[in-house]
PDB file of C-alpha atoms in Angstrom:
ATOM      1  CA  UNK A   1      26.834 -49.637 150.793  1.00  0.00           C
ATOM      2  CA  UNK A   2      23.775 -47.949 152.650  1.00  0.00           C
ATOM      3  CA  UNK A   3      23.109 -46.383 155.977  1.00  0.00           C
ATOM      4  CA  UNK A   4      20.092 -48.208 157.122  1.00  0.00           C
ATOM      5  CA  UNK A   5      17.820 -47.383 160.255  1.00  0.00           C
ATOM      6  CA  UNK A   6      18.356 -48.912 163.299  1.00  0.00           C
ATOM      7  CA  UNK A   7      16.562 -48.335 166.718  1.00  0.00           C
ATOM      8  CA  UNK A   8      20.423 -49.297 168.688  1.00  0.00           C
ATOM      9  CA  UNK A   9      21.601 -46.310 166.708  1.00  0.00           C
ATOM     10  CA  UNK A  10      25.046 -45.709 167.739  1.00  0.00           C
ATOM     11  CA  UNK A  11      26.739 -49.070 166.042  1.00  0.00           C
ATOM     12  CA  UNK A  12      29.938 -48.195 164.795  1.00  0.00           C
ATOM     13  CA  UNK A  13      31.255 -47.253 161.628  1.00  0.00           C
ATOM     14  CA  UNK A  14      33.945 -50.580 160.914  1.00  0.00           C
ATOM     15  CA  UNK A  15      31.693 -51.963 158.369  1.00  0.00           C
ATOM     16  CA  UNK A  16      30.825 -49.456 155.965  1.00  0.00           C
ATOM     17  CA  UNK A  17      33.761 -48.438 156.429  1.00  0.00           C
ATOM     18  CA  UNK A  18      36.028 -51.617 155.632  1.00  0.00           C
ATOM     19  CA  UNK A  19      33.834 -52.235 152.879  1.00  0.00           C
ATOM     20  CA  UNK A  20      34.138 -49.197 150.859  1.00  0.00           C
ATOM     21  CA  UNK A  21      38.245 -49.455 151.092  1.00  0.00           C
ATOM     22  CA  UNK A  22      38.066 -53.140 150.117  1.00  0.00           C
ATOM     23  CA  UNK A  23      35.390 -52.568 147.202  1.00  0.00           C
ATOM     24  CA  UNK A  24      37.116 -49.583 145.687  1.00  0.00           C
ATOM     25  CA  UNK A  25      40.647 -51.274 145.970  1.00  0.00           C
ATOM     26  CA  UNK A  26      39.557 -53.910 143.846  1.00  0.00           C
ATOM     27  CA  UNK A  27      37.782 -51.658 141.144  1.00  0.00           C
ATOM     28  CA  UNK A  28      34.502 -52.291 141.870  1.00  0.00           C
ATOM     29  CA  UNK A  29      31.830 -49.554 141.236  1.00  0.00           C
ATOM     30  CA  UNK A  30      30.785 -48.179 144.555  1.00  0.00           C
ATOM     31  CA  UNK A  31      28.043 -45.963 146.060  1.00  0.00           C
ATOM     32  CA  UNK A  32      27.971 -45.102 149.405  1.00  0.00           C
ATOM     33  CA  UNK A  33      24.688 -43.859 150.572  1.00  0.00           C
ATOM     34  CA  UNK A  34      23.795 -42.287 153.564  1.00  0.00           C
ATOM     35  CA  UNK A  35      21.789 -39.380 156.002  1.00  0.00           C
ATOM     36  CA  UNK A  36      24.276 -36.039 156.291  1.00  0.00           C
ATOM     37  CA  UNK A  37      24.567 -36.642 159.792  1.00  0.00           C
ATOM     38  CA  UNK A  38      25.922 -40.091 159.020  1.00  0.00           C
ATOM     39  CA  UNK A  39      28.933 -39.667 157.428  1.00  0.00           C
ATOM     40  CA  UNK A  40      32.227 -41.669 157.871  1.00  0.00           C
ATOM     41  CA  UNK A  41      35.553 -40.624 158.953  1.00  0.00           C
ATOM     42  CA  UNK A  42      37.016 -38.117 156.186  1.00  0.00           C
ATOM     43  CA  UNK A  43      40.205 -39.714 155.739  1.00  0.00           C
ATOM     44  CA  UNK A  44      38.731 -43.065 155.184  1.00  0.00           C
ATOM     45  CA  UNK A  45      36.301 -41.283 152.190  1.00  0.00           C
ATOM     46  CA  UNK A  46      39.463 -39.788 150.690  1.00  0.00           C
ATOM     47  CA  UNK A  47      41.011 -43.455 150.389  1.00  0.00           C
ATOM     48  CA  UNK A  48      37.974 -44.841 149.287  1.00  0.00           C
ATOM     49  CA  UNK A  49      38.213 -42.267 146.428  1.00  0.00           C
ATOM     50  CA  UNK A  50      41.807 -42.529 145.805  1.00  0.00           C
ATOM     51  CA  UNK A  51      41.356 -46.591 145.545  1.00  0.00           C
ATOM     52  CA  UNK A  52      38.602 -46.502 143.301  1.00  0.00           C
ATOM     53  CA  UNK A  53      40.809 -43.735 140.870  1.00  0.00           C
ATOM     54  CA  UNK A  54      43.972 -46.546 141.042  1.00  0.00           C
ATOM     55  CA  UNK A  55      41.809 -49.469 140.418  1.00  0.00           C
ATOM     56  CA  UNK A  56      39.682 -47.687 137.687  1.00  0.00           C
ATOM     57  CA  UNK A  57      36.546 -48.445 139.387  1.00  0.00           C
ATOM     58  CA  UNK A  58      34.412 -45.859 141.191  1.00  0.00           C
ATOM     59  CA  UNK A  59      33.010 -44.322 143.935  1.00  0.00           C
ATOM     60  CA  UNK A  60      30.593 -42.067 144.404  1.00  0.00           C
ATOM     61  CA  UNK A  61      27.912 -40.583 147.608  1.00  0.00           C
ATOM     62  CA  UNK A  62      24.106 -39.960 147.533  1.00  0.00           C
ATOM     63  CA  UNK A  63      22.416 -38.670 150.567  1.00  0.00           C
ATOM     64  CA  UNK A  64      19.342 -40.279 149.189  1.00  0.00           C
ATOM     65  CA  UNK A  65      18.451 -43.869 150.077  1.00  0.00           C
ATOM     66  CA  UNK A  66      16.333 -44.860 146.964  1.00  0.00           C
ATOM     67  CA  UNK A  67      18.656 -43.320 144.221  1.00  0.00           C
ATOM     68  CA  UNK A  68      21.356 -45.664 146.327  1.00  0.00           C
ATOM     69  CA  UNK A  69      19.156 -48.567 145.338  1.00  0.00           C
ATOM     70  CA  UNK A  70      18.864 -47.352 141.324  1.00  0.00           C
ATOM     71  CA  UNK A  71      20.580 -49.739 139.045  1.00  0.00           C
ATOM     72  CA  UNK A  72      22.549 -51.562 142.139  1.00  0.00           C
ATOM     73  CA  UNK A  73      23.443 -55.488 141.396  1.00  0.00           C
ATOM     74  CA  UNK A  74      24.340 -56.123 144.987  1.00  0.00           C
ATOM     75  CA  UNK A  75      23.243 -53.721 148.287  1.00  0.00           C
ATOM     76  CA  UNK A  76      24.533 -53.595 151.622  1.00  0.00           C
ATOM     77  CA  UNK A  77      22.272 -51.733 154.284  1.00  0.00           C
ATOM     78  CA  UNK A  78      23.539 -51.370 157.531  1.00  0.00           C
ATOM     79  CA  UNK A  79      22.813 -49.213 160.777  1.00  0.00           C
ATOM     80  CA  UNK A  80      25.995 -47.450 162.329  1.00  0.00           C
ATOM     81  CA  UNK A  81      26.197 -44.171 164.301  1.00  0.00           C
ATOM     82  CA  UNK A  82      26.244 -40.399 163.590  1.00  0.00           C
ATOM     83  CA  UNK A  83      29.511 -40.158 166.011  1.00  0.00           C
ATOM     84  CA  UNK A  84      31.138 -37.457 163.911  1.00  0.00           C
ATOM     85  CA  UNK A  85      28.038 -35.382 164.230  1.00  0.00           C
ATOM     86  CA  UNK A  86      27.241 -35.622 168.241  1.00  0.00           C
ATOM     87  CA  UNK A  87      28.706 -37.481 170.611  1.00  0.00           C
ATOM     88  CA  UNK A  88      25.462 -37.283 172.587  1.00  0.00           C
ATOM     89  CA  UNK A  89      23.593 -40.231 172.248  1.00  0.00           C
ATOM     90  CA  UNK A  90      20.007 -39.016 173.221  1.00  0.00           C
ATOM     91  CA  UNK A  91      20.863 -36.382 170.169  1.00  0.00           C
ATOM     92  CA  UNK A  92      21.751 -39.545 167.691  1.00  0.00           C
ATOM     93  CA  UNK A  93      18.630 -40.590 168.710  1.00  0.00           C
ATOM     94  CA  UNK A  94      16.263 -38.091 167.677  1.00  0.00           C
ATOM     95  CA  UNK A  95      18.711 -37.753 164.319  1.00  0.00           C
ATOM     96  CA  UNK A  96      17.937 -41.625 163.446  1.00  0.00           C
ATOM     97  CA  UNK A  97      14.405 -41.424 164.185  1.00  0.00           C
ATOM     98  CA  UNK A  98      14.165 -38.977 161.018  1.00  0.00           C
ATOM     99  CA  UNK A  99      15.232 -41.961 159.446  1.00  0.00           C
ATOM    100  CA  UNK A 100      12.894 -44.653 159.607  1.00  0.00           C
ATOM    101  CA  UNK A 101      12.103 -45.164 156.193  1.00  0.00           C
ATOM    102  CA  UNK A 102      15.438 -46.191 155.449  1.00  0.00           C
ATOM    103  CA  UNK A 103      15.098 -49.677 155.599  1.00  0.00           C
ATOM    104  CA  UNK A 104      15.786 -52.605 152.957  1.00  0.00           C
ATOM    105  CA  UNK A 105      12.438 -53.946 151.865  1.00  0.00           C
ATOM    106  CA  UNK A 106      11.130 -55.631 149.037  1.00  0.00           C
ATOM    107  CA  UNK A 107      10.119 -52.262 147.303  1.00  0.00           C
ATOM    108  CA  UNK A 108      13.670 -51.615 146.995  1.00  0.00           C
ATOM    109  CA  UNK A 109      14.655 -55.304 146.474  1.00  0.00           C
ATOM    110  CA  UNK A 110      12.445 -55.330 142.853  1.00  0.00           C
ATOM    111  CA  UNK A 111      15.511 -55.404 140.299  1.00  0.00           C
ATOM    112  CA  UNK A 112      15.489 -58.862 139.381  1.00  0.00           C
ATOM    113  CA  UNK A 113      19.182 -60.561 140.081  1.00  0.00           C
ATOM    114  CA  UNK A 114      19.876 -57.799 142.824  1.00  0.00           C
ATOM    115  CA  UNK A 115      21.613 -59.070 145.772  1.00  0.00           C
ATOM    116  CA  UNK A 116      21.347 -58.656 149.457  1.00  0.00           C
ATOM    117  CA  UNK A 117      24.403 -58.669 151.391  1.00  0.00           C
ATOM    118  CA  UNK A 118      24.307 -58.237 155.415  1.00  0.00           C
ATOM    119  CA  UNK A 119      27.307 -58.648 157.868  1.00  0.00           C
ATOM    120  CA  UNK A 120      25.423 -60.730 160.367  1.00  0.00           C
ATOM    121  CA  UNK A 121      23.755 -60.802 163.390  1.00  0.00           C
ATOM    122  CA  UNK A 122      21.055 -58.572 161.460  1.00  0.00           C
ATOM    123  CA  UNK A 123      19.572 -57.551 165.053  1.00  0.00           C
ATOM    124  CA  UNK A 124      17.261 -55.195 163.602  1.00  0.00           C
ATOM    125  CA  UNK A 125      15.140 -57.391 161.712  1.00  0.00           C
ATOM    126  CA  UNK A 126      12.319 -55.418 159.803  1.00  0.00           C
ATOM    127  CA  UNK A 127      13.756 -51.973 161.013  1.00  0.00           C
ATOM    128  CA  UNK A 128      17.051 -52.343 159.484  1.00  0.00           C
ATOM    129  CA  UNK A 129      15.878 -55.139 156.870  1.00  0.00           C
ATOM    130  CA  UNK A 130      12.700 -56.521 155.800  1.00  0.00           C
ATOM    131  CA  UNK A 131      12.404 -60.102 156.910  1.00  0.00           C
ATOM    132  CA  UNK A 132      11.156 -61.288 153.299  1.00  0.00           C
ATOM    133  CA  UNK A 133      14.576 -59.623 152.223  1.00  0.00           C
ATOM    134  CA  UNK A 134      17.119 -61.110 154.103  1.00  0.00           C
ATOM    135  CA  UNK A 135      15.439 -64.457 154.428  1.00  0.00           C
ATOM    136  CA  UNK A 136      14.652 -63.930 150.291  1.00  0.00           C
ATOM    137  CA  UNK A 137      16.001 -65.846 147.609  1.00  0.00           C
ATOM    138  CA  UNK A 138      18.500 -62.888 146.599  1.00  0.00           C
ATOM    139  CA  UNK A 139      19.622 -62.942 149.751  1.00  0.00           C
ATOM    140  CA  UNK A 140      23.420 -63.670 150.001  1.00  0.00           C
ATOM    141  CA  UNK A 141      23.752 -63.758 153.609  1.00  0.00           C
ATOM    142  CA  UNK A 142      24.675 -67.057 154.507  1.00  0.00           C
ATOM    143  CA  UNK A 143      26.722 -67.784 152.013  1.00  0.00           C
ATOM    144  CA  UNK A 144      28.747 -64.500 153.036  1.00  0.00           C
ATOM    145  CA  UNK A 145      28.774 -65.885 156.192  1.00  0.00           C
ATOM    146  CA  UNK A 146      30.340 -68.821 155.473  1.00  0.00           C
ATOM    147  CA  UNK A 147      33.016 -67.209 153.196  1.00  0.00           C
ATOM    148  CA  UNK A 148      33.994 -65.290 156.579  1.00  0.00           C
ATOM    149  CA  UNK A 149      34.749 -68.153 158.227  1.00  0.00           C
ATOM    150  CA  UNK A 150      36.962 -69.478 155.353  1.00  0.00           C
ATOM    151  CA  UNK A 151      38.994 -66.518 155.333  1.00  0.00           C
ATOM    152  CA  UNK A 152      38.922 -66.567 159.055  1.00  0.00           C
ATOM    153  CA  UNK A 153      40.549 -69.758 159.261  1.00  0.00           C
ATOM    154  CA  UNK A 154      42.942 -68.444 156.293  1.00  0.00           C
ATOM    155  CA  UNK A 155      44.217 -65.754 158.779  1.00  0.00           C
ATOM    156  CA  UNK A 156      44.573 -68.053 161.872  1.00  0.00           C
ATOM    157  CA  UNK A 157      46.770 -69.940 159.691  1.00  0.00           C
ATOM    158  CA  UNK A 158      49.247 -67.400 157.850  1.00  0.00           C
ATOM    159  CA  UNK A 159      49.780 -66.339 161.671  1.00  0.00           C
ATOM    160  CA  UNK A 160      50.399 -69.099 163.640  1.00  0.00           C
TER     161      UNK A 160
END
């Protein structure tokens, strides 16, 4: 799971941050990579870490957008906000724009068999992720997409 660039940079923190607490609960090996001024809510981070120490799996946080990429099967780059550093969004701003490099491309993409994962709408096409990734071959996106709406419809069912 990556922090990626974005140019709408204050989008919020729900996915990274439901996707490290589902990862780590079911022992999968997880690094979370992203800018300082990016971090997620502490107390999500410290369940995160105590999931992936009940699960035996890990999880683990690189400030450093490459090394995130080293050895990865499957990567997850998205944009969200650096709310717990400014509230101030002209400030977030000029933070993100230090950040333009961090973007999924098919540099990064090279291991053969990695995977490309993206919530969807990916509104930030070749700032947040290279077109040639997400509409690659080890791109995963649709397919994730329609696994959502299966488990959608699983929840509109269990509660009505």
């Amino acid at each position: 799971m990556s922090y990626a660039y974005a140019a709408s940079y204050q989008k919020p923190l729900s996915v990274p941050q439901s996707l490290i607490l589902l990862m780590t609960r079911y022992g999968m090996n997880v690094r979370l990579t992203h800018p300082p001024e990016f971090r997620l809510m502490p107390e999500i981070v410290a369940q995160a870490e105590a999931n992936a120490r009940a699960s035996h799996g890990s999880f683990e946080i690189l400030d450093n957008f490459d090394a995130g990429f080293k050895d990865a099967d499957v990567v997850y780059p998205k944009s969200w906000g650096s709310m717990l550093t400014t509230s101030d969004k002209a400030e977030s701003a000029r933070i993100g724009a230090s950040y333009q490099d961090w973007i999924c491309d098919e540099r990064r993409m090279a291991l053969p068999g990695r995977r490309h994962l993206h919530a969807l709408p990916a509104g930030d096409r070749n700032v947040e992720v290279a077109d040639a990734v997400i509409d690659g071959p080890n791109s995963v996106v649709y397919d994730e997409a329609e696994n959502r709406l299966h488990v959608q419809k699983a929840v509109m069912a269990l509660t009505m």
